[in-house]
Amino acid sequence: MDAHAYRENLFRLLGDKNPLEVLAQTAPALGDVVRAHSVEVLRSRPFAGKWTPNEIIGHLVDGEWTYGYRLRLIVSEDDPVILGTQQDSWVARQQHNRRDPSELAEAFRTLRELNLAAWKQLSPDDLKRTGRHNERGAEPLGVMLRMVAGHDLSHLNQIARYVQAVLGQG
């Protein structure tokens, strides 16, 4: 999927929801998933070549760390370069599927708490500040905020589908 289509898909998922409210709801939703399902279910790979639910949670942790860094970089510097990541390599090399799901969910909660506080402090002028993504081009913080919220919704939906597939309901 090209960069424009990717961005538009995330915006479509977000719709008219408040991105800050979506961000505030993701950590509790992940906590619910981890409490509702066994480690075995979360570490199961329902589709060959795709992530497990646990790896998706690990990816969300990586994304929270990455987006938090990008947020601070754009607020603090003028038009900085922001680099994309090789997400499959990050998930595999950090061995997210071997990690305890509750620890991943807690890491996400902690990072999200810190980053959500930073997002809430931004002024309308701050949201216009731009970084230059090496794959997507100019990206204002307001756009990034909406993308992060859409990314959350996309992966929460993915986790639900994958858990259902593992449990034989999908």
Coordinates of N, CA and C in Angstrom, one line a residue:
M1 N 0.8 -1.2 0.0 CA 0.0 0.0 0.0 C 0.9 1.2 0.0
D2 N 0.6 2.2 -0.9 CA 1.5 3.4 -0.9 C 1.2 4.3 0.2
A3 N 2.0 5.3 0.4 CA 2.0 6.1 1.6 C 0.6 6.9 1.7
H4 N 0.2 7.4 0.6 CA -1.1 8.1 0.6 C -2.3 7.2 0.9
A5 N -2.3 6.0 0.4 CA -3.4 5.1 0.6 C -3.4 4.6 2.1
Y6 N -2.2 4.4 2.6 CA -2.0 4.0 4.0 C -2.6 5.1 4.9
R7 N -2.2 6.3 4.7 CA -2.7 7.5 5.5 C -4.2 7.6 5.4
E8 N -4.8 7.5 4.2 CA -6.2 7.6 4.0 C -7.0 6.5 4.7
N9 N -6.4 5.3 4.7 CA -7.0 4.2 5.4 C -7.1 4.4 6.9
L10 N -6.1 4.9 7.5 CA -6.1 5.3 8.9 C -7.1 6.4 9.2
F11 N -7.2 7.4 8.3 CA -8.1 8.5 8.5 C -9.6 7.9 8.4
R12 N -9.8 7.0 7.5 CA -11.1 6.4 7.4 C -11.5 5.7 8.6
L13 N -10.6 4.9 9.2 CA -10.9 4.2 10.4 C -11.2 5.1 11.6
L14 N -10.5 6.2 11.6 CA -10.7 7.2 12.7 C -12.0 7.9 12.5
G15 N -12.4 8.2 11.3 CA -13.6 8.9 11.0 C -13.7 10.2 11.8
D16 N -14.8 10.5 12.4 CA -15.0 11.7 13.2 C -14.7 11.6 14.6
K17 N -14.1 10.5 15.0 CA -13.7 10.3 16.4 C -12.6 11.3 16.9
N18 N -12.6 11.7 18.1 CA -11.6 12.5 18.6 C -10.3 11.7 18.8
P19 N -9.2 12.1 18.1 CA -8.0 11.2 18.2 C -7.5 11.1 19.7
L20 N -7.6 12.2 20.5 CA -7.1 12.1 21.8 C -7.9 11.1 22.7
E21 N -9.2 11.0 22.4 CA -10.0 10.1 23.1 C -9.7 8.6 22.7
V22 N -9.4 8.4 21.4 CA -9.0 7.1 20.9 C -7.7 6.7 21.6
L23 N -6.8 7.6 21.6 CA -5.5 7.3 22.2 C -5.7 7.0 23.7
A24 N -6.6 7.6 24.4 CA -6.8 7.3 25.8 C -7.4 6.0 26.0
Q25 N -8.1 5.4 25.0 CA -8.9 4.2 25.2 C -8.0 3.0 24.8
T26 N -6.9 3.1 24.1 CA -6.2 2.0 23.6 C -5.5 1.2 24.7
A27 N -4.9 1.8 25.6 CA -4.2 1.0 26.7 C -5.2 0.2 27.5
P28 N -6.3 0.7 27.9 CA -7.3 -0.1 28.6 C -7.8 -1.3 27.7
A29 N -8.0 -1.0 26.4 CA -8.5 -2.0 25.5 C -7.4 -3.2 25.4
L30 N -6.2 -2.8 25.4 CA -5.1 -3.9 25.3 C -5.1 -4.6 26.6
G31 N -5.3 -3.9 27.7 CA -5.3 -4.6 29.0 C -6.5 -5.6 29.1
D32 N -7.6 -5.2 28.5 CA -8.8 -6.1 28.5 C -8.5 -7.4 27.6
V33 N -7.8 -7.2 26.5 CA -7.4 -8.3 25.6 C -6.5 -9.3 26.4
V34 N -5.5 -8.7 27.1 CA -4.5 -9.6 27.8 C -5.2 -10.3 28.9
R35 N -6.1 -9.7 29.6 CA -6.8 -10.3 30.7 C -7.8 -11.4 30.3
A36 N -8.3 -11.2 29.1 CA -9.4 -12.1 28.6 C -8.9 -13.4 27.9
H37 N -7.6 -13.3 27.5 CA -7.1 -14.5 26.7 C -5.7 -15.0 27.3
S38 N -5.6 -16.3 27.1 CA -4.4 -16.9 27.6 C -3.1 -16.5 26.8
V39 N -2.0 -16.7 27.4 CA -0.7 -16.4 26.7 C -0.7 -17.3 25.5
E40 N -1.1 -18.5 25.6 CA -1.1 -19.4 24.4 C -1.9 -18.9 23.2
V41 N -3.1 -18.4 23.5 CA -3.9 -17.8 22.5 C -3.2 -16.6 21.9
L42 N -2.7 -15.7 22.7 CA -2.0 -14.5 22.2 C -0.7 -14.7 21.5
R43 N -0.1 -15.8 21.7 CA 1.2 -16.2 21.0 C 0.9 -17.1 19.8
S44 N -0.3 -17.4 19.6 CA -0.6 -18.3 18.4 C -0.7 -17.5 17.1
R45 N -0.2 -18.1 16.1 CA -0.1 -17.5 14.7 C -1.3 -18.0 13.9
P46 N -2.4 -17.3 13.8 CA -3.6 -17.9 13.1 C -3.4 -17.8 11.6
F47 N -2.5 -17.0 11.1 CA -2.3 -16.9 9.6 C -0.8 -16.9 9.3
A48 N -0.4 -17.9 8.5 CA 1.0 -18.0 8.1 C 1.5 -16.7 7.5
G49 N 2.7 -16.3 8.0 CA 3.3 -15.1 7.5 C 2.8 -13.8 8.1
K50 N 1.8 -13.9 9.0 CA 1.3 -12.7 9.7 C 1.7 -12.7 11.2
W51 N 1.6 -11.6 11.8 CA 1.9 -11.5 13.2 C 0.9 -12.2 14.1
T52 N 1.4 -12.6 15.3 CA 0.5 -13.1 16.3 C -0.2 -11.9 17.0
P53 N -1.3 -12.1 17.8 CA -1.8 -11.0 18.6 C -0.7 -10.4 19.5
N54 N 0.1 -11.2 20.1 CA 1.2 -10.7 21.0 C 2.2 -9.9 20.2
E55 N 2.5 -10.3 19.0 CA 3.4 -9.5 18.2 C 2.8 -8.2 17.8
I56 N 1.5 -8.1 17.6 CA 0.8 -6.9 17.3 C 0.9 -5.9 18.5
I57 N 0.7 -6.5 19.7 CA 0.9 -5.7 20.9 C 2.3 -5.1 21.0
G58 N 3.3 -6.0 20.7 CA 4.7 -5.5 20.7 C 4.9 -4.4 19.6
H59 N 4.3 -4.6 18.5 CA 4.4 -3.6 17.4 C 3.8 -2.2 17.9
L60 N 2.7 -2.3 18.6 CA 2.1 -1.1 19.2 C 3.0 -0.4 20.2
V61 N 3.7 -1.2 21.0 CA 4.7 -0.7 21.9 C 5.8 0.0 21.1
D62 N 6.3 -0.6 20.1 CA 7.3 0.0 19.2 C 6.8 1.3 18.6
G63 N 5.6 1.3 18.1 CA 5.0 2.5 17.5 C 4.9 3.6 18.5
E64 N 4.5 3.3 19.7 CA 4.3 4.3 20.8 C 5.7 5.0 21.1
W65 N 6.7 4.1 21.2 CA 8.0 4.7 21.4 C 8.4 5.6 20.2
T66 N 8.2 5.1 19.0 CA 8.6 5.8 17.8 C 7.9 7.1 17.6
Y67 N 6.5 7.0 17.8 CA 5.7 8.2 17.6 C 6.0 9.2 18.7
G68 N 6.3 8.8 19.9 CA 6.7 9.7 21.0 C 7.9 10.4 20.7
Y69 N 8.9 9.7 20.1 CA 10.2 10.4 19.7 C 9.9 11.4 18.6
R70 N 9.1 11.0 17.6 CA 8.8 11.9 16.5 C 8.1 13.1 16.9
L71 N 7.1 13.0 17.8 CA 6.4 14.1 18.4 C 7.4 15.1 19.0
R72 N 8.3 14.6 19.9 CA 9.2 15.5 20.5 C 10.2 16.1 19.6
L73 N 10.6 15.4 18.6 CA 11.5 15.9 17.6 C 10.9 17.0 16.8
I74 N 9.7 16.8 16.4 CA 9.0 17.9 15.6 C 8.7 19.1 16.4
V75 N 8.3 18.9 17.7 CA 8.1 20.1 18.6 C 9.4 20.9 18.8
S76 N 10.5 20.1 18.9 CA 11.7 20.8 19.4 C 12.6 21.2 18.2
E77 N 12.4 20.7 17.0 CA 13.3 21.1 15.9 C 12.5 21.6 14.7
D78 N 13.1 22.4 13.9 CA 12.4 22.9 12.7 C 12.5 21.9 11.5
D79 N 11.4 21.4 11.1 CA 11.3 20.5 9.9 C 12.3 19.4 9.9
P80 N 12.3 18.6 11.0 CA 13.3 17.5 11.1 C 12.9 16.3 10.2
V81 N 13.9 15.5 9.8 CA 13.7 14.3 9.1 C 13.2 13.3 10.1
I82 N 12.2 12.6 9.8 CA 11.7 11.5 10.6 C 11.7 10.2 9.8
L83 N 12.4 9.2 10.3 CA 12.6 8.0 9.6 C 11.5 6.9 9.8
G84 N 11.2 6.2 8.8 CA 10.3 5.0 8.9 C 11.1 3.9 9.5
T85 N 10.4 2.9 9.9 CA 11.0 1.7 10.5 C 10.7 0.5 9.6
Q86 N 11.5 -0.6 9.8 CA 11.3 -1.9 9.2 C 10.6 -2.7 10.3
Q87 N 9.2 -2.5 10.3 CA 8.4 -3.0 11.4 C 8.5 -4.5 11.6
D88 N 8.6 -5.3 10.5 CA 8.7 -6.7 10.6 C 10.0 -7.1 11.3
S89 N 11.0 -6.4 10.9 CA 12.4 -6.7 11.5 C 12.3 -6.4 13.0
W90 N 11.7 -5.2 13.3 CA 11.6 -4.8 14.8 C 10.9 -5.9 15.6
V91 N 9.8 -6.4 15.1 CA 9.0 -7.4 15.8 C 9.8 -8.7 15.9
A92 N 10.4 -9.1 14.8 CA 11.1 -10.4 14.9 C 12.4 -10.3 15.8
R93 N 13.2 -9.3 15.6 CA 14.4 -9.2 16.3 C 14.3 -8.9 17.8
Q94 N 13.2 -8.3 18.1 CA 13.0 -8.1 19.6 C 12.2 -9.2 20.2
Q95 N 11.9 -10.2 19.4 CA 11.2 -11.4 19.9 C 10.0 -11.1 20.7
H96 N 9.2 -10.3 20.1 CA 7.9 -9.9 20.9 C 7.1 -11.1 21.2
N97 N 7.1 -12.1 20.4 CA 6.2 -13.2 20.7 C 6.6 -14.0 21.9
R98 N 7.9 -13.9 22.3 CA 8.4 -14.6 23.5 C 8.1 -13.8 24.8
R99 N 7.7 -12.5 24.6 CA 7.5 -11.6 25.8 C 6.1 -11.9 26.4
D100 N 6.0 -11.6 27.6 CA 4.8 -11.8 28.3 C 3.8 -10.7 27.9
P101 N 2.6 -11.1 27.4 CA 1.6 -10.2 26.9 C 1.3 -9.1 27.9
S102 N 1.2 -9.4 29.2 CA 0.8 -8.4 30.2 C 2.0 -7.4 30.4
E103 N 3.2 -7.8 30.2 CA 4.3 -6.9 30.3 C 4.3 -6.0 29.1
L104 N 4.0 -6.5 27.9 CA 3.9 -5.6 26.7 C 2.8 -4.6 26.9
A105 N 1.6 -5.1 27.4 CA 0.5 -4.2 27.5 C 0.9 -3.1 28.6
E106 N 1.6 -3.4 29.6 CA 2.0 -2.5 30.6 C 3.0 -1.5 30.0
A107 N 3.9 -1.9 29.2 CA 4.9 -1.0 28.6 C 4.2 -0.1 27.7
F108 N 3.2 -0.6 26.9 CA 2.4 0.3 26.1 C 1.7 1.4 27.0
R109 N 1.0 0.9 28.0 CA 0.3 1.8 28.9 C 1.2 2.9 29.4
T110 N 2.4 2.6 29.9 CA 3.3 3.6 30.4 C 3.7 4.6 29.4
L111 N 4.1 4.1 28.2 CA 4.5 5.0 27.1 C 3.4 5.9 26.6
R112 N 2.2 5.3 26.5 CA 1.0 6.0 26.1 C 0.7 7.1 27.1
E113 N 0.8 6.8 28.3 CA 0.5 7.8 29.4 C 1.4 9.1 29.2
L114 N 2.7 8.8 29.0 CA 3.7 9.9 28.8 C 3.4 10.6 27.5
N115 N 3.1 9.9 26.4 CA 2.9 10.5 25.1 C 1.6 11.3 25.1
L116 N 0.5 10.7 25.7 CA -0.8 11.4 25.7 C -0.7 12.7 26.4
A117 N 0.1 12.8 27.5 CA 0.3 14.0 28.2 C 0.9 15.1 27.3
A118 N 1.9 14.6 26.5 CA 2.6 15.5 25.6 C 1.6 16.0 24.4
W119 N 0.9 15.0 23.9 CA -0.1 15.4 22.8 C -1.1 16.4 23.4
K120 N -1.6 16.3 24.6 CA -2.6 17.2 25.1 C -2.0 18.6 25.4
Q121 N -0.7 18.7 25.5 CA -0.1 20.0 25.7 C 0.0 20.9 24.5
L122 N -0.1 20.2 23.3 CA 0.1 20.9 22.1 C -0.9 22.0 21.8
S123 N -0.5 23.1 21.3 CA -1.4 24.2 20.8 C -1.8 23.9 19.4
P124 N -2.8 24.6 18.9 CA -3.1 24.6 17.5 C -1.9 24.9 16.6
D125 N -1.1 25.8 17.0 CA 0.1 26.1 16.2 C 1.1 25.0 16.2
D126 N 1.3 24.3 17.4 CA 2.2 23.2 17.5 C 1.7 22.1 16.5
L127 N 0.4 21.9 16.4 CA -0.1 20.8 15.5 C 0.2 21.1 14.1
K128 N 0.6 22.3 13.7 CA 0.9 22.6 12.3 C 2.4 22.4 12.1
R129 N 3.2 22.2 13.1 CA 4.6 21.9 13.0 C 4.8 20.6 12.2
T130 N 5.8 20.6 11.3 CA 6.0 19.6 10.4 C 7.3 18.9 10.5
G131 N 7.3 17.6 10.3 CA 8.6 16.8 10.1 C 8.5 16.3 8.7
R132 N 9.7 15.8 8.2 CA 9.7 15.2 6.8 C 10.0 13.7 6.9
H133 N 8.9 13.0 6.7 CA 9.0 11.5 6.8 C 9.7 11.1 5.5
N134 N 10.7 10.1 5.7 CA 11.4 9.7 4.5 C 10.6 8.9 3.5
E135 N 9.4 8.4 3.9 CA 8.6 7.7 3.0 C 7.3 8.4 2.6
R136 N 6.8 9.2 3.5 CA 5.5 9.9 3.3 C 5.6 11.4 3.0
G137 N 6.8 11.9 3.2 CA 6.9 13.4 2.9 C 6.6 14.2 4.1
A138 N 6.1 15.5 3.9 CA 5.8 16.4 4.9 C 4.7 15.8 5.8
E139 N 4.8 15.9 7.1 CA 3.8 15.3 8.0 C 3.6 16.3 9.2
P140 N 2.6 17.1 9.2 CA 2.3 17.9 10.4 C 1.9 17.1 11.6
L141 N 2.1 17.6 12.8 CA 1.8 16.9 14.0 C 0.3 16.6 14.0
G142 N -0.6 17.5 13.5 CA -2.0 17.2 13.5 C -2.4 16.0 12.7
V143 N -1.7 15.8 11.6 CA -1.8 14.6 10.7 C -1.3 13.4 11.4
M144 N -0.1 13.5 12.0 CA 0.4 12.4 12.8 C -0.5 12.0 13.9
L145 N -1.1 12.9 14.6 CA -2.0 12.5 15.7 C -3.2 11.7 15.2
R146 N -3.7 12.1 14.1 CA -4.8 11.3 13.5 C -4.4 10.0 13.0
M147 N -3.2 9.9 12.5 CA -2.6 8.6 12.0 C -2.4 7.7 13.2
V148 N -1.8 8.2 14.3 CA -1.6 7.3 15.4 C -2.9 6.7 15.9
A149 N -4.0 7.6 16.0 CA -5.3 7.1 16.5 C -5.8 6.0 15.5
G150 N -5.7 6.3 14.2 CA -6.2 5.3 13.2 C -5.4 4.0 13.3
H151 N -4.1 4.2 13.5 CA -3.2 3.0 13.7 C -3.6 2.1 14.9
D152 N -4.0 2.8 16.0 CA -4.5 2.1 17.1 C -5.7 1.3 16.8
L153 N -6.7 1.9 16.1 CA -7.9 1.3 15.8 C -7.7 0.1 14.8
S154 N -6.8 0.3 13.9 CA -6.5 -0.7 12.9 C -6.0 -2.0 13.6
H155 N -5.0 -1.8 14.5 CA -4.4 -2.9 15.2 C -5.3 -3.5 16.3
L156 N -6.1 -2.8 16.9 CA -7.1 -3.3 17.8 C -8.1 -4.3 17.1
N157 N -8.5 -3.8 15.9 CA -9.4 -4.6 15.1 C -8.7 -5.9 14.6
Q158 N -7.4 -5.7 14.3 CA -6.6 -6.9 13.8 C -6.4 -7.9 15.0
I159 N -6.1 -7.4 16.1 CA -6.0 -8.3 17.3 C -7.3 -9.1 17.5
A160 N -8.4 -8.4 17.5 CA -9.7 -9.1 17.7 C -10.0 -10.2 16.6
R161 N -9.7 -9.9 15.4 CA -9.8 -10.8 14.3 C -8.9 -12.0 14.5
Y162 N -7.7 -11.8 14.9 CA -6.7 -12.9 15.0 C -7.1 -13.7 16.2
V163 N -7.5 -13.1 17.3 CA -7.9 -13.9 18.5 C -9.1 -14.8 18.1
Q164 N -10.1 -14.2 17.4 CA -11.2 -15.0 16.9 C -10.8 -16.2 16.0
A165 N -9.8 -16.0 15.2 CA -9.3 -17.0 14.3 C -8.6 -18.1 15.1
V166 N -7.8 -17.7 16.1 CA -7.2 -18.7 17.0 C -8.2 -19.5 17.7
L167 N -9.2 -18.9 18.2 CA -10.3 -19.6 18.9 C -11.3 -20.4 18.1
G168 N -11.1 -20.3 16.7 CA -11.9 -21.0 15.8 C -13.2 -20.4 15.5
Q169 N -13.3 -19.1 15.8 CA -14.5 -18.3 15.6 C -14.4 -17.5 14.3
G170 N -13.3 -17.5 13.6 CA -13.1 -16.6 12.5 C -13.1 -17.2 11.2

